[in-house]
PDB file of C-alpha atoms in Angstrom:
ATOM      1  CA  UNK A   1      11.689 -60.371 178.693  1.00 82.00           C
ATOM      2  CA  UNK A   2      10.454 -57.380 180.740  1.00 90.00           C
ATOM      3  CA  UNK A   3      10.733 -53.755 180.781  1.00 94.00           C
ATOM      4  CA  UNK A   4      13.352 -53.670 183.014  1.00 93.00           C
ATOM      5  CA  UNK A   5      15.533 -56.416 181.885  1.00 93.00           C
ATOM      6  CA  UNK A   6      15.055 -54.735 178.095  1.00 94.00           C
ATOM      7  CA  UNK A   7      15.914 -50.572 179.038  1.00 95.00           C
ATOM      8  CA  UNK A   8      18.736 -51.975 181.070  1.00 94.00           C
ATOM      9  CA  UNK A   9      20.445 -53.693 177.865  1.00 95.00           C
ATOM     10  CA  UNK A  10      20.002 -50.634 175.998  1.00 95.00           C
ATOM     11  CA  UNK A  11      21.132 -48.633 178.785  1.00 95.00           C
ATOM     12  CA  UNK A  12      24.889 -51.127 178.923  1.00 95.00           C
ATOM     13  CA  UNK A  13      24.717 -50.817 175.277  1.00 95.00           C
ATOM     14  CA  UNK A  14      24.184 -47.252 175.260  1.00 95.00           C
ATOM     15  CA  UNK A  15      27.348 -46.797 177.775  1.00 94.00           C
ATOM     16  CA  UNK A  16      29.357 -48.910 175.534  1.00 94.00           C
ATOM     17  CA  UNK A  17      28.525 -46.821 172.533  1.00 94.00           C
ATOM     18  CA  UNK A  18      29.136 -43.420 173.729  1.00 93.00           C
ATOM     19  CA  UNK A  19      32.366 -44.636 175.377  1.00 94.00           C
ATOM     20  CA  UNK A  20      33.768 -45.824 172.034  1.00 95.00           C
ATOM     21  CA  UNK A  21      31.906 -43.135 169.664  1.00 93.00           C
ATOM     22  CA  UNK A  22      34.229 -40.876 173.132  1.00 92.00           C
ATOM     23  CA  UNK A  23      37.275 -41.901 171.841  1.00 94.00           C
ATOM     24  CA  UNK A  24      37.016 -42.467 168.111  1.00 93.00           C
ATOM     25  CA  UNK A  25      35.510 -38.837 167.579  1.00 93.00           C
ATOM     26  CA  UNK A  26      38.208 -37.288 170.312  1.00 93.00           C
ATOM     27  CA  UNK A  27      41.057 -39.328 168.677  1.00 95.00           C
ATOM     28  CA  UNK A  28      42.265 -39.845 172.491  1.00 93.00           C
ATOM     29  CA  UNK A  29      41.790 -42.205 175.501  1.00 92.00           C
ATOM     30  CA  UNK A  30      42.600 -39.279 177.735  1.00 89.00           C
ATOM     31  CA  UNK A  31      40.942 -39.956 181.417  1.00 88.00           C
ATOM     32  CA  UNK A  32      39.881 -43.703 180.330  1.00 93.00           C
ATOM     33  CA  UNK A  33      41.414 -46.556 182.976  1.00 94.00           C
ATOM     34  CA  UNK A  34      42.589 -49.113 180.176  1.00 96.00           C
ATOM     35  CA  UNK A  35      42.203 -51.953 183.065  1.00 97.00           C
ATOM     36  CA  UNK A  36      38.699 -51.471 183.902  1.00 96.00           C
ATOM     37  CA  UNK A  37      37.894 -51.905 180.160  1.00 97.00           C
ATOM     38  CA  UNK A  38      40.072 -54.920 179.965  1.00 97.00           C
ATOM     39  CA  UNK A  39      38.634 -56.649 182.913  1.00 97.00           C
ATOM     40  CA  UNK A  40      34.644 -55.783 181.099  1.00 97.00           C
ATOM     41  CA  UNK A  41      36.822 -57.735 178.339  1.00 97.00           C
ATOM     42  CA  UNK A  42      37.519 -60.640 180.499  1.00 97.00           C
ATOM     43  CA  UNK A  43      34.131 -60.453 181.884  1.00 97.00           C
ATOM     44  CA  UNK A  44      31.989 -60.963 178.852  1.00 97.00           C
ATOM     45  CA  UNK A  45      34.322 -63.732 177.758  1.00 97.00           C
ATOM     46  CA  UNK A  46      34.103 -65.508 180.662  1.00 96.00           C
ATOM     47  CA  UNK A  47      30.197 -65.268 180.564  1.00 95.00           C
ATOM     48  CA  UNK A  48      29.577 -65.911 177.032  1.00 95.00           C
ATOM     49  CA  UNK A  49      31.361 -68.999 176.483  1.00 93.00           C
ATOM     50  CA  UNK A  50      27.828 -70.818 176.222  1.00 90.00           C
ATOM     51  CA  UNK A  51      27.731 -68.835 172.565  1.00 91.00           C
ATOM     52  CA  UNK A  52      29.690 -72.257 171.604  1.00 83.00           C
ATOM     53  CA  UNK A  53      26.938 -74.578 173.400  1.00 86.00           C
ATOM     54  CA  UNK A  54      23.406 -73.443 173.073  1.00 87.00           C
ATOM     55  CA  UNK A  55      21.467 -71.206 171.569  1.00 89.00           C
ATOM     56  CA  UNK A  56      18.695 -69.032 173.511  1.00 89.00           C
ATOM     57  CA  UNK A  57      17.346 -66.715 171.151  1.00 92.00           C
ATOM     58  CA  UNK A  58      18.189 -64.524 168.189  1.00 94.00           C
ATOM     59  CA  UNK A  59      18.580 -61.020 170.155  1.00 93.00           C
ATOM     60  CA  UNK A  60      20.257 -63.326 173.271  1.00 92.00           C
ATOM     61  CA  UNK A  61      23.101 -64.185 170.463  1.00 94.00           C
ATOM     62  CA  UNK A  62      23.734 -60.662 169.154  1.00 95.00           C
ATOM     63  CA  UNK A  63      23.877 -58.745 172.296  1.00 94.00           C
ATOM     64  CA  UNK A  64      26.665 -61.035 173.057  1.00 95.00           C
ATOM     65  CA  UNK A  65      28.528 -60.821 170.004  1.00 96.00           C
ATOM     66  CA  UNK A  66      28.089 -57.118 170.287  1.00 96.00           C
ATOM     67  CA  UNK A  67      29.360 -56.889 173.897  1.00 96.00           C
ATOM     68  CA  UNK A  68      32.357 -59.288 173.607  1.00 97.00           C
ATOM     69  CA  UNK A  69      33.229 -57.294 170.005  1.00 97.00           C
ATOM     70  CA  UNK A  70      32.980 -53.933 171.582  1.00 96.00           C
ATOM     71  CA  UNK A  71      34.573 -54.451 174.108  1.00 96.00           C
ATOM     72  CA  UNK A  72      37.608 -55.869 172.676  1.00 97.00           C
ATOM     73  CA  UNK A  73      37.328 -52.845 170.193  1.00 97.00           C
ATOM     74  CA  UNK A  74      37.945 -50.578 172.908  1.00 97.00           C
ATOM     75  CA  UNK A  75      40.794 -52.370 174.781  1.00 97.00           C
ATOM     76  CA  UNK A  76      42.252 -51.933 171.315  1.00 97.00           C
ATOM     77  CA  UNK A  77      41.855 -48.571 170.475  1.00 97.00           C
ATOM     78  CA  UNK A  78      43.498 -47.875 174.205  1.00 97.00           C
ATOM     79  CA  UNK A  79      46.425 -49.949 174.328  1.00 97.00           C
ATOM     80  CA  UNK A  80      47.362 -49.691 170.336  1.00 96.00           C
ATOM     81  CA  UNK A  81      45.695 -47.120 168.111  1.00 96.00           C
ATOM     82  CA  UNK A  82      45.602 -44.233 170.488  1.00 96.00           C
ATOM     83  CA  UNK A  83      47.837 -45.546 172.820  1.00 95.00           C
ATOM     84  CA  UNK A  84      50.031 -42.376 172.581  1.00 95.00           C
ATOM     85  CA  UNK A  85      46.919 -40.247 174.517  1.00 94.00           C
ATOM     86  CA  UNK A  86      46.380 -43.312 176.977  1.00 94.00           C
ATOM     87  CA  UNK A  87      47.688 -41.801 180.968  1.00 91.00           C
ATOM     88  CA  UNK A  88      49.332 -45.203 182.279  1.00 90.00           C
ATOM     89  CA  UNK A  89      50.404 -43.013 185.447  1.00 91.00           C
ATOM     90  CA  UNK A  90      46.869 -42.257 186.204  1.00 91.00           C
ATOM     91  CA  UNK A  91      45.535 -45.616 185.370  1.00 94.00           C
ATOM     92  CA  UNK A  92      47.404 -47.420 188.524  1.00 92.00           C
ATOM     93  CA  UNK A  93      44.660 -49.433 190.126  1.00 94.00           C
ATOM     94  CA  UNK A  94      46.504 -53.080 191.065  1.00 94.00           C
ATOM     95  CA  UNK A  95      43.779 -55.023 189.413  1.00 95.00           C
ATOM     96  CA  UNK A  96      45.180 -58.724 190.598  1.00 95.00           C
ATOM     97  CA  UNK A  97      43.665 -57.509 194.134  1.00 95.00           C
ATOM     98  CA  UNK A  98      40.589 -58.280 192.079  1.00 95.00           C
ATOM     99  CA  UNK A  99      41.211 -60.951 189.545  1.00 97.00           C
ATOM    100  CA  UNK A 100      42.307 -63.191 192.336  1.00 96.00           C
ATOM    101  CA  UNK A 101      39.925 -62.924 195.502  1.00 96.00           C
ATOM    102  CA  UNK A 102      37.267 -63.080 192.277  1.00 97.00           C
ATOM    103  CA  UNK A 103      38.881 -66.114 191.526  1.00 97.00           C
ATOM    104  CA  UNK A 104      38.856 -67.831 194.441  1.00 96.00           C
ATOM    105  CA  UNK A 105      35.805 -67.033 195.315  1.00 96.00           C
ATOM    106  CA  UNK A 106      34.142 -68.335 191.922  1.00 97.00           C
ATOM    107  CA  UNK A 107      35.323 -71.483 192.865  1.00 96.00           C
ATOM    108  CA  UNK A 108      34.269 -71.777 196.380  1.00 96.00           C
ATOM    109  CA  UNK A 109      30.768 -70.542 195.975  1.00 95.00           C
ATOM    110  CA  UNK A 110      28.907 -71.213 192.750  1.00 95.00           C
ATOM    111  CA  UNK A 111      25.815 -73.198 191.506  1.00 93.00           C
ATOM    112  CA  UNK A 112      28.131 -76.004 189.944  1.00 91.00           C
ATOM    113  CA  UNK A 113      31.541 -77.046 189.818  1.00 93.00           C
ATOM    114  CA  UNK A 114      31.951 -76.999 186.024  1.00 94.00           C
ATOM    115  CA  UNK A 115      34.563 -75.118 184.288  1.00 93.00           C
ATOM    116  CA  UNK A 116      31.538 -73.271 182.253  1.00 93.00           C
ATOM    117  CA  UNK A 117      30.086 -72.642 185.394  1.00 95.00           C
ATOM    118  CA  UNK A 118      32.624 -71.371 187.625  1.00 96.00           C
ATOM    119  CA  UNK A 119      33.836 -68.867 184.264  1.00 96.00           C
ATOM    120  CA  UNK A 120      30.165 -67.262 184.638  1.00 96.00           C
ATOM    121  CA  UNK A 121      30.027 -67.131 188.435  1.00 96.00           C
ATOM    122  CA  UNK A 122      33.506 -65.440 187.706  1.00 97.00           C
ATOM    123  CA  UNK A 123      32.337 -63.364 184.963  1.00 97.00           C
ATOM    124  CA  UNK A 124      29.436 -62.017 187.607  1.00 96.00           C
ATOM    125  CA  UNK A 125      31.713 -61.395 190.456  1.00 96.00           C
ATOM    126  CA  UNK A 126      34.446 -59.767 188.219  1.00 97.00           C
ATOM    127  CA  UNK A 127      32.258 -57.174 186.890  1.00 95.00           C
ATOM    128  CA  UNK A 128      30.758 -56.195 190.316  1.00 93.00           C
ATOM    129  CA  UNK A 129      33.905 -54.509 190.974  1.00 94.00           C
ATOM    130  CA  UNK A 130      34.987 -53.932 186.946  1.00 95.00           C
ATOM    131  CA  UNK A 131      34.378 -50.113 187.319  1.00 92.00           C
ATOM    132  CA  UNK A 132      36.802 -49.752 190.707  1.00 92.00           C
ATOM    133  CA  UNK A 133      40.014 -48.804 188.471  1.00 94.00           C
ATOM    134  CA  UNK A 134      37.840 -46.092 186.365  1.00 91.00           C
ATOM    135  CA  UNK A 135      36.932 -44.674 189.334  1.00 87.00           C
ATOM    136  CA  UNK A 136      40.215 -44.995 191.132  1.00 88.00           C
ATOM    137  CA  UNK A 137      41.482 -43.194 188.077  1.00 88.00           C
ATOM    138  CA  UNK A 138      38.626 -40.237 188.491  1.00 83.00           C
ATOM    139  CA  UNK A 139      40.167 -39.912 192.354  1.00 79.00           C
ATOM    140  CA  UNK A 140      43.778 -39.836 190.904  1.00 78.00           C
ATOM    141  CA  UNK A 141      42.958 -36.815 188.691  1.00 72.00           C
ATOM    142  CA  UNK A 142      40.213 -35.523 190.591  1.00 66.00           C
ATOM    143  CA  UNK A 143      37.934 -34.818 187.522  1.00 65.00           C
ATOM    144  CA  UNK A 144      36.405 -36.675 184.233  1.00 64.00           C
ATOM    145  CA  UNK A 145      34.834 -35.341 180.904  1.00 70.00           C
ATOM    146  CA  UNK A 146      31.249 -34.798 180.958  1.00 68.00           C
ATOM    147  CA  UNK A 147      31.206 -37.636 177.962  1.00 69.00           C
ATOM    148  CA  UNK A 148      33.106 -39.567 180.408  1.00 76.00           C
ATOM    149  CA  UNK A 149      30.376 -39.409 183.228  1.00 80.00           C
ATOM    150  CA  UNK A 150      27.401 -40.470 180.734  1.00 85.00           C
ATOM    151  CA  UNK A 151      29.005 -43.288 180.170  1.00 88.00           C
ATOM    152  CA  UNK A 152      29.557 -44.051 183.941  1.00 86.00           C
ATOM    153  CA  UNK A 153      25.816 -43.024 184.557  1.00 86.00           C
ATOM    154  CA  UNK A 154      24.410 -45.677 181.657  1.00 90.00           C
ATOM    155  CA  UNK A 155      26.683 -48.081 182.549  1.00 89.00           C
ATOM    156  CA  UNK A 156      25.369 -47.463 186.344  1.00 86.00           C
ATOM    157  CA  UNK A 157      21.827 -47.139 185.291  1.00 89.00           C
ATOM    158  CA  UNK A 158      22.385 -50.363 183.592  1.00 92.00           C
ATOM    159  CA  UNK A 159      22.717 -52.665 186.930  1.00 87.00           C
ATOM    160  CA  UNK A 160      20.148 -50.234 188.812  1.00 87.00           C
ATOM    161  CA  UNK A 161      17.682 -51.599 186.168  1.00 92.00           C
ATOM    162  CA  UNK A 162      19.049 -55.004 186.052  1.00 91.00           C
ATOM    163  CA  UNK A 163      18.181 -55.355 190.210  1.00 89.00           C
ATOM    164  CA  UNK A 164      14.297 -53.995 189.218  1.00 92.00           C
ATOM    165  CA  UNK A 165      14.613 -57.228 186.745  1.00 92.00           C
ATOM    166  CA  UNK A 166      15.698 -59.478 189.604  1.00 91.00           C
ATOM    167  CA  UNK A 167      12.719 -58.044 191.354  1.00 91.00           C
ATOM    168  CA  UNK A 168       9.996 -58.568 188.984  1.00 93.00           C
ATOM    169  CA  UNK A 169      11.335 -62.434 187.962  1.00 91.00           C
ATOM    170  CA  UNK A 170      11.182 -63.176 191.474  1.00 91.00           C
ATOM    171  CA  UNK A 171       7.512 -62.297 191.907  1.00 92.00           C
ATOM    172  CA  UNK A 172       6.276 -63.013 188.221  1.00 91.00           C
ATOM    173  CA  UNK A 173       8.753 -65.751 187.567  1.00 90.00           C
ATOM    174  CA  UNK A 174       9.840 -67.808 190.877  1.00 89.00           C
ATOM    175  CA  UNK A 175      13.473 -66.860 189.407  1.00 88.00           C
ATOM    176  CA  UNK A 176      16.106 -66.256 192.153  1.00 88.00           C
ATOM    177  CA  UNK A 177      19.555 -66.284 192.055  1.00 91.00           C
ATOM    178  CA  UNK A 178      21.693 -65.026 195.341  1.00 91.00           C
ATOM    179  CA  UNK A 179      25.109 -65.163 193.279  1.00 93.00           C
ATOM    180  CA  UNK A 180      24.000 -62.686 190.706  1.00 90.00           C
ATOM    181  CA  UNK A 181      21.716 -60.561 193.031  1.00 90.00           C
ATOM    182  CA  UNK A 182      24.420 -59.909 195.367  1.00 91.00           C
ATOM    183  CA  UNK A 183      26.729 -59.131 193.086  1.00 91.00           C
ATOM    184  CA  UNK A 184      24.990 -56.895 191.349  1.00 87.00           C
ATOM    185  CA  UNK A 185      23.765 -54.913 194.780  1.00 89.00           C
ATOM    186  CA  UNK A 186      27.569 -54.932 195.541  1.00 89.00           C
ATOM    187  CA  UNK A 187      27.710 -52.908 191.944  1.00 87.00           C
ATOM    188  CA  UNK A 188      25.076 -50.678 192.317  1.00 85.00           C
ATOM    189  CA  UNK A 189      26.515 -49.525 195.601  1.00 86.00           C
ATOM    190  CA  UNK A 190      29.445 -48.444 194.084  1.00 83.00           C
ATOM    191  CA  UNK A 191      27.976 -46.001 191.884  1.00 80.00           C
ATOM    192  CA  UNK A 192      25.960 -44.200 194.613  1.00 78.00           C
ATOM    193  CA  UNK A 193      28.223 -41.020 195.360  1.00 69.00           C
ATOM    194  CA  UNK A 194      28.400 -40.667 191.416  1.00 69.00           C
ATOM    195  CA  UNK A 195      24.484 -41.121 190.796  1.00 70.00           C
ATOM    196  CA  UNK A 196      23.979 -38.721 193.740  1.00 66.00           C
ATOM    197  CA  UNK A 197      26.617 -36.268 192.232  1.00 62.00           C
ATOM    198  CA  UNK A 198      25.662 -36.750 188.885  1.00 64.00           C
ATOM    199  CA  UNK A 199      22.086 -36.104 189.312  1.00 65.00           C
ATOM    200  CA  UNK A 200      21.874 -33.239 191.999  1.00 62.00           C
ATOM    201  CA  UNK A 201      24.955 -31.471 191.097  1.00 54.00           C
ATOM    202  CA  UNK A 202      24.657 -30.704 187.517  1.00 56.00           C
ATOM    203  CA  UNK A 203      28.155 -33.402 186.546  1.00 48.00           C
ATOM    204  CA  UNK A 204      25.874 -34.248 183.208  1.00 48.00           C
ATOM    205  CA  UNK A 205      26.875 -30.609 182.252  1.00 49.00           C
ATOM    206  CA  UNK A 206      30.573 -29.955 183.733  1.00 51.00           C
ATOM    207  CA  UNK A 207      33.539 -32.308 184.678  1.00 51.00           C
ATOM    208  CA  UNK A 208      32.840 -34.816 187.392  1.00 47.00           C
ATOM    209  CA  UNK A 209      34.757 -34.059 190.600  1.00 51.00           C
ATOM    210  CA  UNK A 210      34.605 -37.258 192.982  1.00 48.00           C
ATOM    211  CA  UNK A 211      34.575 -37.086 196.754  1.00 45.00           C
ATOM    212  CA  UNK A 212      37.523 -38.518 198.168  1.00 39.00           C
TER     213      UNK A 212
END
């Protein structure tokens, strides 16, 4: 594993944390999109499947128990323990304009037409485009807590990283894979006006504002 692969795990993790430590301490979902968080949800299912069929490595396993058990932590604390502070209104993003062109396309361009396979190249194409409701949400009500933009930044930081990683396999490795590449380029892109705002505007220290 190198450097790059490594910080940007601890970055995702450290986005997942501080969005659940977020609620839990606040007691309130206020300004989180409940459907961006359930299609992370879907996403790590989809992609960890192979939990049931092989086994890479000890720290391989637990990062993917802790994703798909965080994850489904938050969904819950959203939609039924604090569901009284969650803002449906807000939170309006039609996410089957996703789920389904995602769909389709997993199953017209993948490595293998498996069912195992076709779930990850879902799972990778799904979470390209996981964050759109979140921010959607942001342009709805035209700000976000400052906890609420650290956890946009790691999570953004996360697939910056995770491109750096496709880099160095490539020339250290011979590894190469278009699917997830692309994807993940298609991600990064989408964070751009936030990295730009968040890091030359001061959002890491007052609401988050995003250009519409």
């Amino acid at each position: 594993m190198n450097v790059f692969r490594l910080t940007g795990d601890l970055s995702h993790l450290a986005a997942i944390i501080i969005l659940l430590l977020k609620i839990w301490k606040s007691r309130s979902c206020a300004g989180i999109s409940g459907k961006s968080q359930i299609l992370f949800a879907i996403v790590f299912t989809t992609r960890y499947l192979d939990l049931l069929t092989s086994f890479i490595s000890l720290y391989n396993t637990c990062m993917k128990v802790i994703y798909i058990g965080c994850a489904y932590a938050t969904v819950y604390l959203i939609y039924a323990k604090f569901r009284a502070t969650y803002d449906g209104n807000h939170d309006s993003f039609r996410v089957e304009f996703l789920v389904v062109p995602v769909g389709g396309l997993s199953v017209l361009i993948n490595h293998d037409f498996s069912p195992l396979e076709i779930l990850w190249t879902f799972s990778i194409y799904l979470e390209s485009v996981a964050i759109l409701p979140q921010l959607f949400m942001i342009s709805k009500t035209g700000e976000a807590e400052t906890i609420t933009t650290h956890y946009l930044f790691c999570l953004g930081l996360y697939r910056a990283l995770y491109l750096f990683n496709w880099i160095w396999r490539f020339y250290f490795e011979g590894f190469f894979d278009m699917i997830a590449i692309v994807a993940g380029v298609v991600q990064t892109v989408l964070y751009c006006d936030f990295f730009y705002l968040y890091v030359t505007k001061g959002w890491f220290s007052r609401p988050y504002r995003l250009h519409c």
